[in-house]
JSON list of C-alpha atoms and ligand atoms in Angstrom, two decimals:
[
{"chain": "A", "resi": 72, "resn": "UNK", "atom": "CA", "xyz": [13.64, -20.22, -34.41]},
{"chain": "A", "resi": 73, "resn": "UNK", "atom": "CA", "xyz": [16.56, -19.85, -32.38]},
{"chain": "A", "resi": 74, "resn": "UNK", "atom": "CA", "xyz": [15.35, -15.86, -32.08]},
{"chain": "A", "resi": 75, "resn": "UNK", "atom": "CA", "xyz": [12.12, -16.62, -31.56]},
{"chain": "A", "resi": 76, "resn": "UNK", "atom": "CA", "xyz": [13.04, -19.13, -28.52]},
{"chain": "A", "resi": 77, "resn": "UNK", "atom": "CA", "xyz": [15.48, -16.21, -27.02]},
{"chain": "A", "resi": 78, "resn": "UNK", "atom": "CA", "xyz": [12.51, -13.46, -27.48]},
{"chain": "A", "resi": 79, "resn": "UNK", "atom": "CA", "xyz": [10.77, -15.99, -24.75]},
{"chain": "A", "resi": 80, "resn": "UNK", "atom": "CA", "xyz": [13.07, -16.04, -22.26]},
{"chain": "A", "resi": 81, "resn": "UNK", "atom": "CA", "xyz": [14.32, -12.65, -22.60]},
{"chain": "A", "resi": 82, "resn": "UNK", "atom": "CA", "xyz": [10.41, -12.39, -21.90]},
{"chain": "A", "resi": 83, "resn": "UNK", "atom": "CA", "xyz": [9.93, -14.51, -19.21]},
{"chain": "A", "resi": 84, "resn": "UNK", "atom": "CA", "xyz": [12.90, -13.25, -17.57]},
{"chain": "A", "resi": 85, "resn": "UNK", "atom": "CA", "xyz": [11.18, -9.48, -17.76]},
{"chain": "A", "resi": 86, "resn": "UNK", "atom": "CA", "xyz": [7.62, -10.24, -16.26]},
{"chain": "A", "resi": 87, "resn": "UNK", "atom": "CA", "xyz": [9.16, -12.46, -12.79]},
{"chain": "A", "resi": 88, "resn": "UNK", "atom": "CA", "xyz": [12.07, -10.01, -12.85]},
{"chain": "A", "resi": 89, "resn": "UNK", "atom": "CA", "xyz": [9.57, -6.90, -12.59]},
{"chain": "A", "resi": 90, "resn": "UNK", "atom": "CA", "xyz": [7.16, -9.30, -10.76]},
{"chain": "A", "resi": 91, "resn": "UNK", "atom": "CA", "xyz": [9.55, -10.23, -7.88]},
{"chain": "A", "resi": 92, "resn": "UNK", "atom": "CA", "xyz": [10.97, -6.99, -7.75]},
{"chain": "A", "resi": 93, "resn": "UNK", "atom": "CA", "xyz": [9.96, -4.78, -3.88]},
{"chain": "A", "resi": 94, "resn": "UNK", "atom": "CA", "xyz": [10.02, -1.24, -4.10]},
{"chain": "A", "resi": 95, "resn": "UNK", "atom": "CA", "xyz": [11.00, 1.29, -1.43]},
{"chain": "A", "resi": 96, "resn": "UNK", "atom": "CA", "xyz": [8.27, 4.11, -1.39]},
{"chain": "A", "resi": 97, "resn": "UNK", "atom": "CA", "xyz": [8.63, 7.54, 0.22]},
{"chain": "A", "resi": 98, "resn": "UNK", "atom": "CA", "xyz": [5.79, 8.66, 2.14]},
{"chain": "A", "resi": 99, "resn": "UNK", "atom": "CA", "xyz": [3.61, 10.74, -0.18]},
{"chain": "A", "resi": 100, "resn": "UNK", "atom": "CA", "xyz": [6.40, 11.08, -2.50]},
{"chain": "A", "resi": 101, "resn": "UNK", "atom": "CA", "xyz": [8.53, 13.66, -0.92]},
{"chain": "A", "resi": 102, "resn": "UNK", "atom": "CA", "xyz": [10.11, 14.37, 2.31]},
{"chain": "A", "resi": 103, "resn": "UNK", "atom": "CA", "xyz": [7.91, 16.69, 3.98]},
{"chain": "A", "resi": 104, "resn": "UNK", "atom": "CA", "xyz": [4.75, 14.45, 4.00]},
{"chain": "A", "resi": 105, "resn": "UNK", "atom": "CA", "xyz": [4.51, 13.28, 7.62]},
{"chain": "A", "resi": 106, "resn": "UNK", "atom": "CA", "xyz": [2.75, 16.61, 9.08]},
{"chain": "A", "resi": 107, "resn": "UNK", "atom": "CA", "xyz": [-0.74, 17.75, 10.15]},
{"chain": "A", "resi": 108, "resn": "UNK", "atom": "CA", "xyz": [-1.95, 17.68, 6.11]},
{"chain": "A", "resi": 109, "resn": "UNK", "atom": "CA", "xyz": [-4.10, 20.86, 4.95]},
{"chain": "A", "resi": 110, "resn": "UNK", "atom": "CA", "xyz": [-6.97, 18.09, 3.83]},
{"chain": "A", "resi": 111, "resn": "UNK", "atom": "CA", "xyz": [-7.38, 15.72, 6.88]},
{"chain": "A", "resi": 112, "resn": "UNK", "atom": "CA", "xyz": [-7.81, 12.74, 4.40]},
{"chain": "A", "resi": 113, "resn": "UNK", "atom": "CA", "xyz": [-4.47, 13.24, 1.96]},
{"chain": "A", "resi": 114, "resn": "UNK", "atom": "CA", "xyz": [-2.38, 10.77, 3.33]},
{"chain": "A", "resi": 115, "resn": "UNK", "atom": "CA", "xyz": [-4.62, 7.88, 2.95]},
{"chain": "A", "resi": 116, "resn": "UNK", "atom": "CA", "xyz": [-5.60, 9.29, -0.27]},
{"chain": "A", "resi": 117, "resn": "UNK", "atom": "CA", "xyz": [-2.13, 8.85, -1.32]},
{"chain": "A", "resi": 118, "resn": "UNK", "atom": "CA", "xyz": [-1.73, 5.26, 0.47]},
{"chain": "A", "resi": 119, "resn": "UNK", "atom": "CA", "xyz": [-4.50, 4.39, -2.04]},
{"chain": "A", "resi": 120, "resn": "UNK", "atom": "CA", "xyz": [-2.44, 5.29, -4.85]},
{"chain": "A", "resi": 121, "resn": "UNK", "atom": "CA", "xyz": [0.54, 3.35, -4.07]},
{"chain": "A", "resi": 122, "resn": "UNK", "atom": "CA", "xyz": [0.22, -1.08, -4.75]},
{"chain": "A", "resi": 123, "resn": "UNK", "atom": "CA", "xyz": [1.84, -2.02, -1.63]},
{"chain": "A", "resi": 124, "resn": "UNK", "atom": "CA", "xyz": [3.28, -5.89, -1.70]},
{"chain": "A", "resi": 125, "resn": "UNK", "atom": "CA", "xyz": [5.07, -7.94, 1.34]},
{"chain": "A", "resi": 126, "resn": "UNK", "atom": "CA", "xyz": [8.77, -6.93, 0.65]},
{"chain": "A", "resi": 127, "resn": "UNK", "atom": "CA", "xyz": [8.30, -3.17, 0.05]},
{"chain": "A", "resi": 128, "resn": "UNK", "atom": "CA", "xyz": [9.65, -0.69, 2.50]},
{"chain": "A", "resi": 129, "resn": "UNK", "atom": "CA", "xyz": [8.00, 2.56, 3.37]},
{"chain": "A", "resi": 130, "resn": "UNK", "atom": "CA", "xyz": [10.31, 5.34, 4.30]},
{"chain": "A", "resi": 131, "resn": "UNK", "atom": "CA", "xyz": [9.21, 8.17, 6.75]},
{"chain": "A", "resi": 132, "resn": "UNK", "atom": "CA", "xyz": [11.49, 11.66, 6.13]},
{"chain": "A", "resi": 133, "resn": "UNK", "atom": "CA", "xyz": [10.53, 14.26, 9.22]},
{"chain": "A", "resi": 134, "resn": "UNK", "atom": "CA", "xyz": [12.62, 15.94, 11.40]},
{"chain": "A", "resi": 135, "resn": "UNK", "atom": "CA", "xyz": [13.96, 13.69, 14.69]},
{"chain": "A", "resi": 136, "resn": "UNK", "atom": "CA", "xyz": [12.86, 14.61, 17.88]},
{"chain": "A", "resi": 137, "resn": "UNK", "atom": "CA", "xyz": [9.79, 17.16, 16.27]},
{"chain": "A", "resi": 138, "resn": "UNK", "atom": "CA", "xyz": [7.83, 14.13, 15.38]},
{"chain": "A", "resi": 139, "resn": "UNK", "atom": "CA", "xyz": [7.66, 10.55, 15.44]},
{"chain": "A", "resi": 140, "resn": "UNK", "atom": "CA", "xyz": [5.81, 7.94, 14.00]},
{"chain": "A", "resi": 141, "resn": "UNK", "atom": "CA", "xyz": [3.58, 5.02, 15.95]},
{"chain": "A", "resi": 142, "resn": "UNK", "atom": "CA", "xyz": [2.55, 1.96, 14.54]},
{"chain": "A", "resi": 143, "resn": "UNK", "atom": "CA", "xyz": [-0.49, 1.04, 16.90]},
{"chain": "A", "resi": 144, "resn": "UNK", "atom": "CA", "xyz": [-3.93, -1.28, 16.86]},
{"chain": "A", "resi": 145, "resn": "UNK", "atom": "CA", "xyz": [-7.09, -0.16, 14.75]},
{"chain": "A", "resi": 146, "resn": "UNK", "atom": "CA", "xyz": [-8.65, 0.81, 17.58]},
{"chain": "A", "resi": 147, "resn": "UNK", "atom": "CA", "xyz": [-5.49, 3.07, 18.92]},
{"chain": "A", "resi": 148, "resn": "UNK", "atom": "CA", "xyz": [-5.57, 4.44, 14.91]},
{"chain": "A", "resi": 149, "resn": "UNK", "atom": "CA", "xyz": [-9.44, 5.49, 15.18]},
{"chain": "A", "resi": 150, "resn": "UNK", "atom": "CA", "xyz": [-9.62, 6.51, 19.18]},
{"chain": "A", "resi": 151, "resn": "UNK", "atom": "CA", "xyz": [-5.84, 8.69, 18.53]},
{"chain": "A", "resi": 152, "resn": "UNK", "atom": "CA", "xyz": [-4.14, 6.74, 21.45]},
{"chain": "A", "resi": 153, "resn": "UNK", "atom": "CA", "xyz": [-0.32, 7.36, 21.86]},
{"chain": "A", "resi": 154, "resn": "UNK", "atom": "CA", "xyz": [-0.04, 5.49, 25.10]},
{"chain": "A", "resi": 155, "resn": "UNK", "atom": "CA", "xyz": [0.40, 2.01, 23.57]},
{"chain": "A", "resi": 156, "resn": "UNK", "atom": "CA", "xyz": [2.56, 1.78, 20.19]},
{"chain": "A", "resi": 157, "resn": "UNK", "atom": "CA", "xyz": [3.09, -1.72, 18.80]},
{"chain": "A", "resi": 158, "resn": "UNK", "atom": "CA", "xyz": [6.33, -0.31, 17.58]},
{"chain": "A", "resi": 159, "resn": "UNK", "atom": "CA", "xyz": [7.93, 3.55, 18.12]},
{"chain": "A", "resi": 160, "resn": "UNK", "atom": "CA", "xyz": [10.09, 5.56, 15.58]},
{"chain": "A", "resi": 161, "resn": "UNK", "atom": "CA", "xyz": [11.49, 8.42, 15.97]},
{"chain": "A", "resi": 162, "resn": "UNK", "atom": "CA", "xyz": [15.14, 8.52, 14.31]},
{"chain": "A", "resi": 163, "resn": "UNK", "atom": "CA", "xyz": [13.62, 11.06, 11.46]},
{"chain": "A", "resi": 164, "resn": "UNK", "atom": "CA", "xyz": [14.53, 8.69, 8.52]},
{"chain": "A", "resi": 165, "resn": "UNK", "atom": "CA", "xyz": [12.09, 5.61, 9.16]},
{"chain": "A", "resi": 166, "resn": "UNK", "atom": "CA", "xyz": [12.24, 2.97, 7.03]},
{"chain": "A", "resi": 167, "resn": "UNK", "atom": "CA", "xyz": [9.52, 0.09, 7.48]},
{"chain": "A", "resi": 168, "resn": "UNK", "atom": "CA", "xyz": [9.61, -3.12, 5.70]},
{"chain": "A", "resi": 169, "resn": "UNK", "atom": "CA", "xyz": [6.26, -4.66, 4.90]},
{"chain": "A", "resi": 170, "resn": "UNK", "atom": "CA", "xyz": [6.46, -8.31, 6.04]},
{"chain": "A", "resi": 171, "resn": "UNK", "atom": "CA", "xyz": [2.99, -9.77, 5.49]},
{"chain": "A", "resi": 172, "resn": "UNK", "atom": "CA", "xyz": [-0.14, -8.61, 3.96]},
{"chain": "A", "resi": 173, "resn": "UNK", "atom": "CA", "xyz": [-3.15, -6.68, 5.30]},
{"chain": "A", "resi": 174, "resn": "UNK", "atom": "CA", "xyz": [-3.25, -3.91, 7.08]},
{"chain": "A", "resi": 175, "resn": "UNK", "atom": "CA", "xyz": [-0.85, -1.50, 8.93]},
{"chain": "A", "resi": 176, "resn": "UNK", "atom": "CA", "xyz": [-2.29, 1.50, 11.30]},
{"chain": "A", "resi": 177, "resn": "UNK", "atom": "CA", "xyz": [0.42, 4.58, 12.02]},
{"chain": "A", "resi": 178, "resn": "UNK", "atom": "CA", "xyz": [-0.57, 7.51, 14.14]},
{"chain": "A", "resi": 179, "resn": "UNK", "atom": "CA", "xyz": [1.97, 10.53, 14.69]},
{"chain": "A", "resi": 180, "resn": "UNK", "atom": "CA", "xyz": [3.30, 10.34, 18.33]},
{"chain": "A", "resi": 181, "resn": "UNK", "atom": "CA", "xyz": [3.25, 13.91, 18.99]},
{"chain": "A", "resi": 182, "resn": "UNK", "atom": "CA", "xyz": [-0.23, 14.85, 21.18]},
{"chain": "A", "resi": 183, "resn": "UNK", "atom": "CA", "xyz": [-2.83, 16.21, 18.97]},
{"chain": "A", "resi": 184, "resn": "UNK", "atom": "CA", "xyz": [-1.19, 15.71, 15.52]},
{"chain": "A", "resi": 185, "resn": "UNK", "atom": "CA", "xyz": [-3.39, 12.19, 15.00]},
{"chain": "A", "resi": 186, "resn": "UNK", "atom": "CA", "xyz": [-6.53, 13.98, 15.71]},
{"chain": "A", "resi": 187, "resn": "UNK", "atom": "CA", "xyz": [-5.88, 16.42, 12.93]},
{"chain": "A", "resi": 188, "resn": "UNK", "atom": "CA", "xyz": [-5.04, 13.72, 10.47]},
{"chain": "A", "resi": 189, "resn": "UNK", "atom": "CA", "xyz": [-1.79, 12.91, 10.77]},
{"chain": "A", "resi": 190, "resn": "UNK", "atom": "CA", "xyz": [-2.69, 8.86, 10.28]},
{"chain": "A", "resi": 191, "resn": "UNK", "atom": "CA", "xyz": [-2.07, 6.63, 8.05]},
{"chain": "A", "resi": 192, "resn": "UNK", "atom": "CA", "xyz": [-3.19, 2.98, 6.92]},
{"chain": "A", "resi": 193, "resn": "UNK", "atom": "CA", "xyz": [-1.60, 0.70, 4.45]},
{"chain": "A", "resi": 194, "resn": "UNK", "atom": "CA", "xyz": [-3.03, -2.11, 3.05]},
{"chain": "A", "resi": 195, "resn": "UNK", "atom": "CA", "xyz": [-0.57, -4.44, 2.02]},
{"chain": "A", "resi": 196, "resn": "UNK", "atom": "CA", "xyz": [-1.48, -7.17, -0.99]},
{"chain": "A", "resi": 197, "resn": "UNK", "atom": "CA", "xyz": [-1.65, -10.44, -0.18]},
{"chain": "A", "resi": 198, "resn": "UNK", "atom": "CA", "xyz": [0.44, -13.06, -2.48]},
{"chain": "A", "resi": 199, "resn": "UNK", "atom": "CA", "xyz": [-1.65, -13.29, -4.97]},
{"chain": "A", "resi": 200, "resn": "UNK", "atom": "CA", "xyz": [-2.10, -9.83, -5.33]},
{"chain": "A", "resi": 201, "resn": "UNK", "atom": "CA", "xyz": [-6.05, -9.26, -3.86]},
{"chain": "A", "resi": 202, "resn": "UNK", "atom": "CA", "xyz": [-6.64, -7.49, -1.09]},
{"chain": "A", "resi": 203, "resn": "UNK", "atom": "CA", "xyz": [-8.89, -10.60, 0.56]},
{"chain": "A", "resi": 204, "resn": "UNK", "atom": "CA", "xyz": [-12.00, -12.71, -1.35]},
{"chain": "A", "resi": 205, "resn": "UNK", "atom": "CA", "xyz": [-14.76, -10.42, -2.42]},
{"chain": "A", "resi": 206, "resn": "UNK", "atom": "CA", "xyz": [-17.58, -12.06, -0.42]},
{"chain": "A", "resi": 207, "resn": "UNK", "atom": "CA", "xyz": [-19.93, -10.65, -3.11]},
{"chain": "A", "resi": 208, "resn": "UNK", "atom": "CA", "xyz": [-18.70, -12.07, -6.05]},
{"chain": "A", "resi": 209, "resn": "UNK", "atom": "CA", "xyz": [-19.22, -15.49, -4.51]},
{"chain": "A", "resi": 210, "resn": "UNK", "atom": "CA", "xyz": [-22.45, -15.20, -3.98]},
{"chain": "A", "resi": 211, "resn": "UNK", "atom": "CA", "xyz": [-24.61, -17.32, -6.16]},
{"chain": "A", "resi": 212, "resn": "UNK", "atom": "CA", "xyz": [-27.66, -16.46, -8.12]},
{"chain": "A", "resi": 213, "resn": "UNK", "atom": "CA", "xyz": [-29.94, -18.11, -6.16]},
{"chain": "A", "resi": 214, "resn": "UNK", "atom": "CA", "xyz": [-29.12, -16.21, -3.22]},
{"chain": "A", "resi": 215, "resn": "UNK", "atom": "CA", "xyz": [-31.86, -13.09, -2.80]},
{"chain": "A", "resi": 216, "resn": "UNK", "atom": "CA", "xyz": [-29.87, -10.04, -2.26]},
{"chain": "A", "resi": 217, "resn": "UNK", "atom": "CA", "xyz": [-31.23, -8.13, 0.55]},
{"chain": "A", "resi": 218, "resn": "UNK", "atom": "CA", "xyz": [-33.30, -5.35, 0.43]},
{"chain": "A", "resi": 219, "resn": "UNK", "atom": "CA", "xyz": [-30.76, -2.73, 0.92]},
{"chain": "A", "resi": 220, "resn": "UNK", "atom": "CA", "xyz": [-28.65, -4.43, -2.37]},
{"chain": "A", "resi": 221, "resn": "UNK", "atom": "CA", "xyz": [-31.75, -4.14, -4.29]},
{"chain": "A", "resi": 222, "resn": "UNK", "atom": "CA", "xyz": [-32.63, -0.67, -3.49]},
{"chain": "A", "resi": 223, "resn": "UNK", "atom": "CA", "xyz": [-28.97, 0.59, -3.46]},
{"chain": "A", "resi": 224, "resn": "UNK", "atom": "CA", "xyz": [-27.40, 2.03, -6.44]},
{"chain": "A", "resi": 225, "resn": "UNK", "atom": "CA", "xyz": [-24.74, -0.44, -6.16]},
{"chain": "A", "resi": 226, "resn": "UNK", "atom": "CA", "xyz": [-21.62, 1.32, -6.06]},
{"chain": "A", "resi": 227, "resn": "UNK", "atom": "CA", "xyz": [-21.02, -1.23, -3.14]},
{"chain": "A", "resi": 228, "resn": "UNK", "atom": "CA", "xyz": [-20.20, -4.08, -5.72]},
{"chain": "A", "resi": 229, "resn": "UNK", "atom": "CA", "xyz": [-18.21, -1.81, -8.08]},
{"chain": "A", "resi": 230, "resn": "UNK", "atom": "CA", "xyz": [-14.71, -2.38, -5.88]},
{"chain": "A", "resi": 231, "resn": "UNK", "atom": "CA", "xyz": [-14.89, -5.61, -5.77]},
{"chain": "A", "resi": 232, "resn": "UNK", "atom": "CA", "xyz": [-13.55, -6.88, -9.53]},
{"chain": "A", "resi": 233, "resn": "UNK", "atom": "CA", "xyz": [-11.27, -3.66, -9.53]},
{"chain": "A", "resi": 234, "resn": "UNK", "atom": "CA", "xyz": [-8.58, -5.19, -7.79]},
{"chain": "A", "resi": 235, "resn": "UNK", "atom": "CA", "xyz": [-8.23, -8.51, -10.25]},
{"chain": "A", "resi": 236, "resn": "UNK", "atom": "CA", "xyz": [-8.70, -6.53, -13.43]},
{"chain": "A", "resi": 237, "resn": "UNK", "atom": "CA", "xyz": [-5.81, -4.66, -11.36]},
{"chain": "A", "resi": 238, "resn": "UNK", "atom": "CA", "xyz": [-3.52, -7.02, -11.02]},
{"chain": "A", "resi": 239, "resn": "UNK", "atom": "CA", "xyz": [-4.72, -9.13, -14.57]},
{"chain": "A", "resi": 240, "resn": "UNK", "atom": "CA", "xyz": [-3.89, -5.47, -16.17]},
{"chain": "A", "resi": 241, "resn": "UNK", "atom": "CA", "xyz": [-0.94, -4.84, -13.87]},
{"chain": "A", "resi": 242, "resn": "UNK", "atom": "CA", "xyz": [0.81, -8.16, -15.67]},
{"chain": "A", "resi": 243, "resn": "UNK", "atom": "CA", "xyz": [-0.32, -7.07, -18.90]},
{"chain": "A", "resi": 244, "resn": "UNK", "atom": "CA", "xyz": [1.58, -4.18, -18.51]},
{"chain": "A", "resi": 245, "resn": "UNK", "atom": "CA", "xyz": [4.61, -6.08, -17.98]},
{"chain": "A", "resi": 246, "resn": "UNK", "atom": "CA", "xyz": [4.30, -8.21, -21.03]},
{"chain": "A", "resi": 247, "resn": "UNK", "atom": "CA", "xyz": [3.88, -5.48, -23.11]},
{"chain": "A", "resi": 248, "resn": "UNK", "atom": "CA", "xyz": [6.88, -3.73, -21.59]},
{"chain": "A", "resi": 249, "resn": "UNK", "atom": "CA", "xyz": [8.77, -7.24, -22.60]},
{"chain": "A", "resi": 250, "resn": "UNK", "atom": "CA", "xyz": [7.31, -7.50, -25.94]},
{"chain": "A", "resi": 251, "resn": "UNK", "atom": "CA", "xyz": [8.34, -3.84, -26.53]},
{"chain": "A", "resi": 252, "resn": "UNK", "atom": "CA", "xyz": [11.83, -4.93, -25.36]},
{"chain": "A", "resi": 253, "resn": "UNK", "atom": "CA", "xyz": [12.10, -7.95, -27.43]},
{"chain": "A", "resi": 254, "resn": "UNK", "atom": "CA", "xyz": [11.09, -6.34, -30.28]},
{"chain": "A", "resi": 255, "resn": "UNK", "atom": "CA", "xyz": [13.82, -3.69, -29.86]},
{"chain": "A", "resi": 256, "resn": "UNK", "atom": "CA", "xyz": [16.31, -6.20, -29.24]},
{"chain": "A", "resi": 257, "resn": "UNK", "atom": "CA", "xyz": [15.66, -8.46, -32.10]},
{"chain": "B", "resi": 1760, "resn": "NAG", "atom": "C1", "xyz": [-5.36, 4.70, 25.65]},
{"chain": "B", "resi": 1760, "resn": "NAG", "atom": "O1", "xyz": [-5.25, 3.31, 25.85]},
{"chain": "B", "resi": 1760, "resn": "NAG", "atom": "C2", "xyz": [-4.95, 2.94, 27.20]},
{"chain": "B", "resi": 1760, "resn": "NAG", "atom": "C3", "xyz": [-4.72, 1.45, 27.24]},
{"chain": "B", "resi": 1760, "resn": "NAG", "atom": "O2", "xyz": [-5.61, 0.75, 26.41]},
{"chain": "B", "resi": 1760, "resn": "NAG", "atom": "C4", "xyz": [-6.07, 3.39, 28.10]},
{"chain": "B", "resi": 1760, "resn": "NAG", "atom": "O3", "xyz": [-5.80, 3.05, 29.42]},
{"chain": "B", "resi": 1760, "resn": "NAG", "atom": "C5", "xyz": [-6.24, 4.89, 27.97]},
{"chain": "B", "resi": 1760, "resn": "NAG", "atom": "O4", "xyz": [-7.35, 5.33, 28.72]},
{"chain": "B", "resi": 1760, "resn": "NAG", "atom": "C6", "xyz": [-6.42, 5.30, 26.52]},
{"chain": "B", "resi": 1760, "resn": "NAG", "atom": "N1", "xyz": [-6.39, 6.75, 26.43]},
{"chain": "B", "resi": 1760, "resn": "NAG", "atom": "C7", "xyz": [-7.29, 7.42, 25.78]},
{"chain": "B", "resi": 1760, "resn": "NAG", "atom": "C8", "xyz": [-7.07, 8.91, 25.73]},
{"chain": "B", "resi": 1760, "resn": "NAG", "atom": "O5", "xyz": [-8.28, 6.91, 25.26]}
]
């Protein structure tokens, strides 16, 4: 009983411990990543990769005064324009802390880098760990789909239950990790 009970809270203490816990991420894992990439995509490729959540810190590594990093507007991200950063770095060892969900557009402030795909966007999680309501899952049967849903493959939809069998597998993987614990413990 009284190991049983302890097995619990070790538990409990385990999944919120991992749950709460931020993470500081280097930009595509090492420190040379913040260059004009050989495949113009790779960055964001990467981005994808990572779970970003409010509290995590991204860290930059590139050499001061070669390069910089802008965080600007969507359109500034897709248009390439330098001339109005919402916020300039350029120390070489850029740390950015994620302070609310959704997403973040960063262009390289050296002319002609962002246009050959040196950019970035993070999407950070919101709370409760989706990236926004799926309109489509909502929708209710009695609703017609268009045309274009009917006639479409429907890779479209496939996304949308991704990200809460993500995060519904994400805590699974923490209870297992504090199961496996206890069990080693005890
Ligand atoms: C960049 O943005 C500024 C301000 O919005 C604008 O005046 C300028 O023409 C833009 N430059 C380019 C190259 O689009």
């Amino acid at each position: 009983m009284a190991v049983s009970s302890s097995s619990s809270l070790l538990l409990l203490f385990l999944v919120f411990g991992f749950a709460a816990a931020t993470k500081d991420v280097l930009l595509g894992g090492k420190t040379d990543a913040w260059k004009i990439p050989s495949e113009s995509d790779s960055l964001n490729k990467w981005a994808q990769s990572v779970r970003f959540q409010i509290g995590d810190h991204l860290i930059w590594k590139y050499e001061a005064g070669k390069d910089s990093v802008l965080q600007v507007t969507k359109e500034d991200y897709v248009s390439c324009n330098i001339s109005n950063p919402i916020k300039q770095y350029n120390d070489g060892n850029t740390k950015v802390r994620f302070d609310h969900s959704g997403p973040y557009y960063y262009i390289s402030g050296e002319k002609g880098h962002c246009e050959k795909g040196q950019k970035l966007t993070i999407v950070v999680m919101s709370p409760r760990g989706g990236k926004s309501p799926t309109p489509g899952a909502a929708i209710s049967p009695a609703v017609a789909p268009s045309p274009a849903e009917v006639a479409g493959p429907g890779p479209a939809v496939a996304p949308a239950p991704t990200s809460a069998a993500t995060v519904l597998h994400g805590g699974g993987v923490f209870v297992a990790i504090g199961v496996i614990v206890a069990m080693w413990l005890f």
